[in-house]
Amino acid sequence: MKITFLGHASLLIEAANSSILVDPFITGNEKASGKINIQDLNPDYILVTHAHQDHVLDVETIAKASDAVIVSNYEIAMHYESKGLKAHPMNHGGNWKFDFGNLKYVNAIHTSSFADGTYGGEPGGFILSTEEKHVYIAGDTALTMDMKLIPASTRLNLAILPIGDNFTMGIDDAVSASNFVECDTVLGYHYDTFGYIEIDHDLAIDKFKNAGKELHLLDIGASMTI
Ligand code: NI
Ligand code: MN
C-alpha cells in the first residue's frame, strides 16, 4: 500500500488496484496547489471524514472529472448525491466491503458543517483494510477513549493522526492516541497549513521517538509504502 501526502489532511492511497483519495483540499492550500495538480488525480474513491472546507474543497471537481464514488457519513453522501455525484453513505461503527477491501467509519470528536453552515453529519475517521494492511485515518479529532476500541478488532500497520493542535489533537495527545490504537508507526497530518497549526517538526519526531514510536512527516507529494 502506497500513501502519498497531498498537503494538510489530503492523502492518495493506492491499494489493491484502487486509487483512494482522502479529504482533498489542494486548490485552496497554497502550500500544495503549486505541487499537486488535481487534474492528475483520477481516484476510484474519495473518502471524506467531515464537511469542513479544509477537507471537502476539491471533492466536487475531482468527483465530476473522475466519476469517483464519494464515501462519507450519510449527510455528506446525500449532499453530493443530490448534486448528481456517486456516493456511498456510512455511519459510525459501520463496515462495508469495497473492491479494494473494507472500510469502517469510526468515531471522531470534532464538528462537521459545510462552508455555508449546513449540517455535515457527525465527523468520523476510517479504518481502511486490505487483505494485507490495516490503516487508521483519524480525521480531525481530539484524543478519545473510543480509539481504544480499534485494537480490540484490528491490528493496525499505520495510524494517520492529526498533530497540528488548536483544531485537533496536538503532538502529545497524538502520542497517547498511538498508544490507544496500539500502533507505533504514525503518519502525521493536519499541520503547518495555516498559522494556528504550525508545529516544530524535530520536536514532534523526538516526542514520538522517546515513546518508542516512529513519526513520519512527508513533504507534499512524497509517499511512503507500508
Ligand atoms: Ni475540521
Ligand atoms: Mn480540518
Short mmCIF file of C-alpha atoms and ligand atoms in Angstrom, two decimals:
data_model
loop_
_atom_site.label_atom_id
_atom_site.label_comp_id
_atom_site.label_asym_id
_atom_site.label_seq_id
_atom_site.Cartn_x
_atom_site.Cartn_y
_atom_site.Cartn_z
CA MET A 1 0.00 0.00 0.00
CA LYS A 2 1.36 3.36 -1.10
CA ILE A 3 0.34 6.55 0.68
CA THR A 4 1.09 9.95 -0.85
CA PHE A 5 0.73 13.13 1.22
CA LEU A 6 -1.05 15.86 -0.75
CA GLY A 7 -0.81 18.50 1.97
CA HIS A 8 -2.96 19.29 5.03
CA ALA A 9 -5.25 16.24 5.52
CA SER A 10 -5.26 15.16 1.88
CA LEU A 11 -3.91 11.74 1.01
CA LEU A 12 -3.79 9.48 -2.01
CA ILE A 13 -3.78 5.81 -1.10
CA GLU A 14 -3.03 3.23 -3.75
CA ALA A 15 -4.06 -0.24 -2.65
CA ALA A 16 -5.38 -3.39 -4.27
CA ASN A 17 -5.53 -1.78 -7.73
CA SER A 18 -7.66 1.09 -6.43
CA SER A 19 -6.83 4.75 -6.05
CA ILE A 20 -8.37 6.21 -2.93
CA LEU A 21 -8.29 9.96 -2.31
CA VAL A 22 -8.89 11.29 1.21
CA ASP A 23 -10.19 14.77 2.12
CA PRO A 24 -9.00 16.69 -0.95
CA PHE A 25 -8.10 20.29 -0.10
CA ILE A 26 -5.50 21.24 -2.67
CA THR A 27 -6.52 24.26 -4.76
CA GLY A 28 -7.17 26.24 -1.58
CA ASN A 29 -3.89 25.26 0.06
CA GLU A 30 -1.13 27.49 -1.24
CA LYS A 31 1.47 25.05 0.11
CA ALA A 32 0.04 22.27 -2.10
CA SER A 33 -1.52 23.95 -5.13
CA GLY A 34 1.85 24.55 -6.85
CA LYS A 35 2.94 20.94 -6.33
CA ILE A 36 -0.21 18.91 -6.91
CA ASN A 37 -2.42 19.28 -9.97
CA ILE A 38 -5.90 17.99 -9.19
CA GLN A 39 -6.36 17.13 -12.87
CA ASP A 40 -3.68 14.46 -12.39
CA LEU A 41 -5.73 12.76 -9.69
CA ASN A 42 -8.07 10.12 -11.04
CA PRO A 43 -9.35 8.32 -7.95
CA ASP A 44 -11.81 5.45 -7.82
CA TYR A 45 -12.98 6.57 -4.37
CA ILE A 46 -12.94 9.80 -2.38
CA LEU A 47 -13.17 9.33 1.39
CA VAL A 48 -14.47 12.36 3.29
CA THR A 49 -14.09 12.45 7.08
CA HIS A 50 -16.25 15.55 7.67
CA ALA A 51 -17.69 18.56 5.89
CA HIS A 52 -15.24 21.31 6.82
CA GLN A 53 -13.94 23.26 3.87
CA ASP A 54 -10.33 22.21 4.50
CA HIS A 55 -11.45 18.61 3.81
CA VAL A 56 -14.03 18.93 1.02
CA LEU A 57 -12.97 21.89 -1.11
CA ASP A 58 -11.94 19.86 -4.18
CA VAL A 59 -14.32 16.91 -3.75
CA GLU A 60 -16.86 18.05 -6.33
CA THR A 61 -14.38 18.97 -9.06
CA ILE A 62 -12.41 15.74 -8.71
CA ALA A 63 -15.51 13.54 -8.40
CA LYS A 64 -17.00 15.05 -11.55
CA ALA A 65 -13.82 14.53 -13.55
CA SER A 66 -13.05 11.03 -12.26
CA ASP A 67 -16.53 9.58 -11.64
CA ALA A 68 -15.20 8.50 -8.23
CA VAL A 69 -17.51 7.21 -5.52
CA ILE A 70 -17.62 9.55 -2.52
CA VAL A 71 -17.63 7.63 0.77
CA SER A 72 -18.63 9.57 3.85
CA ASN A 73 -21.24 9.89 6.55
CA TYR A 74 -24.88 9.82 5.47
CA GLU A 75 -25.39 13.58 5.36
CA ILE A 76 -22.26 14.31 3.32
CA ALA A 77 -23.01 11.43 0.95
CA MET A 78 -26.56 12.74 0.37
CA HIS A 79 -25.21 16.27 -0.14
CA TYR A 80 -23.08 15.06 -3.05
CA GLU A 81 -25.63 12.58 -4.38
CA SER A 82 -28.14 15.44 -4.70
CA LYS A 83 -25.60 17.13 -6.99
CA GLY A 84 -25.59 14.08 -9.25
CA LEU A 85 -22.36 12.57 -7.95
CA LYS A 86 -21.86 8.97 -6.90
CA ALA A 87 -21.83 8.44 -3.15
CA HIS A 88 -21.79 5.65 -0.61
CA PRO A 89 -23.25 6.64 2.79
CA MET A 90 -21.89 5.17 6.02
CA ASN A 91 -22.27 5.95 9.69
CA HIS A 92 -20.35 5.28 12.89
CA GLY A 93 -19.48 1.67 13.57
CA GLY A 94 -20.46 0.51 10.10
CA ASN A 95 -18.31 -1.61 7.79
CA TRP A 96 -18.63 -2.08 4.04
CA LYS A 97 -16.61 -4.23 1.67
CA PHE A 98 -15.42 -2.28 -1.34
CA ASP A 99 -13.41 -3.78 -4.18
CA PHE A 100 -10.10 -2.75 -2.54
CA GLY A 101 -11.08 -4.07 0.91
CA ASN A 102 -13.04 -3.00 3.95
CA LEU A 103 -13.84 0.44 5.32
CA LYS A 104 -15.15 1.13 8.78
CA TYR A 105 -16.39 4.60 9.72
CA VAL A 106 -15.27 5.28 13.29
CA ASN A 107 -15.79 7.95 15.91
CA ALA A 108 -14.03 11.29 15.95
CA ILE A 109 -14.53 14.17 18.34
CA HIS A 110 -14.84 17.31 16.25
CA THR A 111 -17.58 19.20 14.37
CA SER A 112 -18.81 18.92 10.77
CA SER A 113 -20.56 21.74 8.94
CA PHE A 114 -20.33 22.78 5.31
CA ALA A 115 -18.91 26.22 4.48
CA ASP A 116 -22.45 27.65 4.19
CA GLY A 117 -23.26 26.45 7.71
CA THR A 118 -25.45 23.48 6.70
CA TYR A 119 -25.20 20.29 8.73
CA GLY A 120 -22.49 17.90 7.62
CA GLY A 121 -23.42 14.96 9.79
CA GLU A 122 -21.14 13.81 12.57
CA PRO A 123 -17.39 13.73 11.90
CA GLY A 124 -15.52 10.47 11.70
CA GLY A 125 -12.42 8.62 10.73
CA PHE A 126 -11.87 5.47 8.68
CA ILE A 127 -10.20 2.16 9.19
CA LEU A 128 -9.11 1.03 5.75
CA SER A 129 -8.26 -2.64 5.48
CA THR A 130 -6.93 -4.53 2.51
CA GLU A 131 -6.04 -8.21 2.69
CA GLU A 132 -2.56 -7.33 3.94
CA LYS A 133 -2.67 -3.96 5.66
CA HIS A 134 -4.79 -2.01 8.10
CA VAL A 135 -4.64 1.79 8.30
CA TYR A 136 -6.42 4.16 10.65
CA ILE A 137 -7.23 7.53 9.13
CA ALA A 138 -8.27 9.50 12.20
CA GLY A 139 -9.71 12.60 10.51
CA ASP A 140 -9.89 15.75 12.60
CA THR A 141 -10.29 14.60 16.16
CA ALA A 142 -9.41 15.08 19.77
CA LEU A 143 -7.83 12.24 21.69
CA THR A 144 -10.72 9.98 22.65
CA MET A 145 -11.12 6.78 24.65
CA ASP A 146 -13.03 5.39 21.67
CA MET A 147 -9.64 4.89 19.99
CA LYS A 148 -9.05 2.03 22.44
CA LEU A 149 -11.82 0.08 20.68
CA ILE A 150 -9.79 -0.09 17.46
CA PRO A 151 -7.07 -2.56 18.54
CA ALA A 152 -9.76 -4.79 20.04
CA SER A 153 -10.67 -5.74 16.48
CA THR A 154 -7.83 -4.56 14.26
CA ARG A 155 -4.05 -4.82 14.37
CA LEU A 156 -3.02 -1.60 12.64
CA ASN A 157 0.04 -1.22 10.42
CA LEU A 158 -0.22 2.57 10.31
CA ALA A 159 -2.06 5.30 12.19
CA ILE A 160 -2.58 8.58 10.34
CA LEU A 161 -3.13 11.16 13.07
CA PRO A 162 -3.67 14.92 13.17
CA ILE A 163 -0.84 16.59 15.09
CA GLY A 164 -1.31 20.31 14.46
CA ASP A 165 -3.14 21.17 17.70
CA ASN A 166 -5.67 24.01 18.10
CA PHE A 167 -8.39 22.36 15.93
CA THR A 168 -7.38 18.74 16.67
CA MET A 169 -5.01 16.76 18.85
CA GLY A 170 -1.54 18.15 19.26
CA ILE A 171 1.66 16.15 19.38
CA ASP A 172 1.43 14.90 22.99
CA ASP A 173 -2.15 13.69 22.58
CA ALA A 174 -1.22 12.09 19.26
CA VAL A 175 1.47 10.08 21.09
CA SER A 176 -1.25 8.95 23.51
CA ALA A 177 -3.54 8.16 20.57
CA SER A 178 -0.90 5.91 19.06
CA ASN A 179 -0.80 4.09 22.42
CA PHE A 180 -4.59 3.82 22.47
CA VAL A 181 -4.70 2.32 18.96
CA GLU A 182 -1.59 0.21 19.68
CA CYS A 183 0.30 1.30 16.59
CA ASP A 184 3.91 2.52 16.69
CA THR A 185 4.08 3.73 13.09
CA VAL A 186 2.40 7.08 12.64
CA LEU A 187 1.96 9.45 9.73
CA GLY A 188 1.26 12.97 10.95
CA TYR A 189 -1.12 15.25 9.08
CA HIS A 190 -3.21 18.40 9.60
CA TYR A 191 -0.24 20.61 10.50
CA ASP A 192 1.62 23.65 9.10
CA THR A 193 -1.11 24.60 6.60
CA PHE A 194 -2.00 27.80 8.41
CA GLY A 195 -0.71 29.74 11.39
CA TYR A 196 -2.84 28.07 14.05
CA ILE A 197 -1.38 24.64 13.34
CA GLU A 198 2.31 25.24 12.70
CA ILE A 199 4.49 22.72 14.52
CA ASP A 200 8.14 22.09 15.31
CA HIS A 201 8.95 19.00 13.19
CA ASP A 202 12.06 17.94 15.13
CA LEU A 203 10.27 18.23 18.45
CA ALA A 204 7.36 16.16 17.14
CA ILE A 205 9.63 13.44 15.78
CA ASP A 206 11.61 13.38 19.06
CA LYS A 207 8.49 13.05 21.19
CA PHE A 208 7.37 10.01 19.23
CA LYS A 209 10.90 8.58 19.29
CA ASN A 210 11.07 8.97 23.06
CA ALA A 211 7.84 6.98 23.28
CA GLY A 212 9.41 4.20 21.17
CA LYS A 213 7.48 5.19 18.05
CA GLU A 214 8.18 6.45 14.58
CA LEU A 215 6.52 9.62 13.29
CA HIS A 216 6.63 10.13 9.53
CA LEU A 217 6.25 13.68 8.21
CA LEU A 218 6.11 13.64 4.42
CA ASP A 219 6.83 16.52 2.09
CA ILE A 220 3.85 17.42 -0.06
CA GLY A 221 3.85 15.00 -2.98
CA ALA A 222 6.07 12.47 -1.16
CA SER A 223 5.00 8.89 -0.48
CA MET A 224 5.54 6.08 1.96
CA THR A 225 4.88 2.40 1.42
CA ILE A 226 3.68 0.01 4.09
NI NI B 1 -12.32 20.06 10.66
MN MN B 2 -9.54 20.32 9.38
#
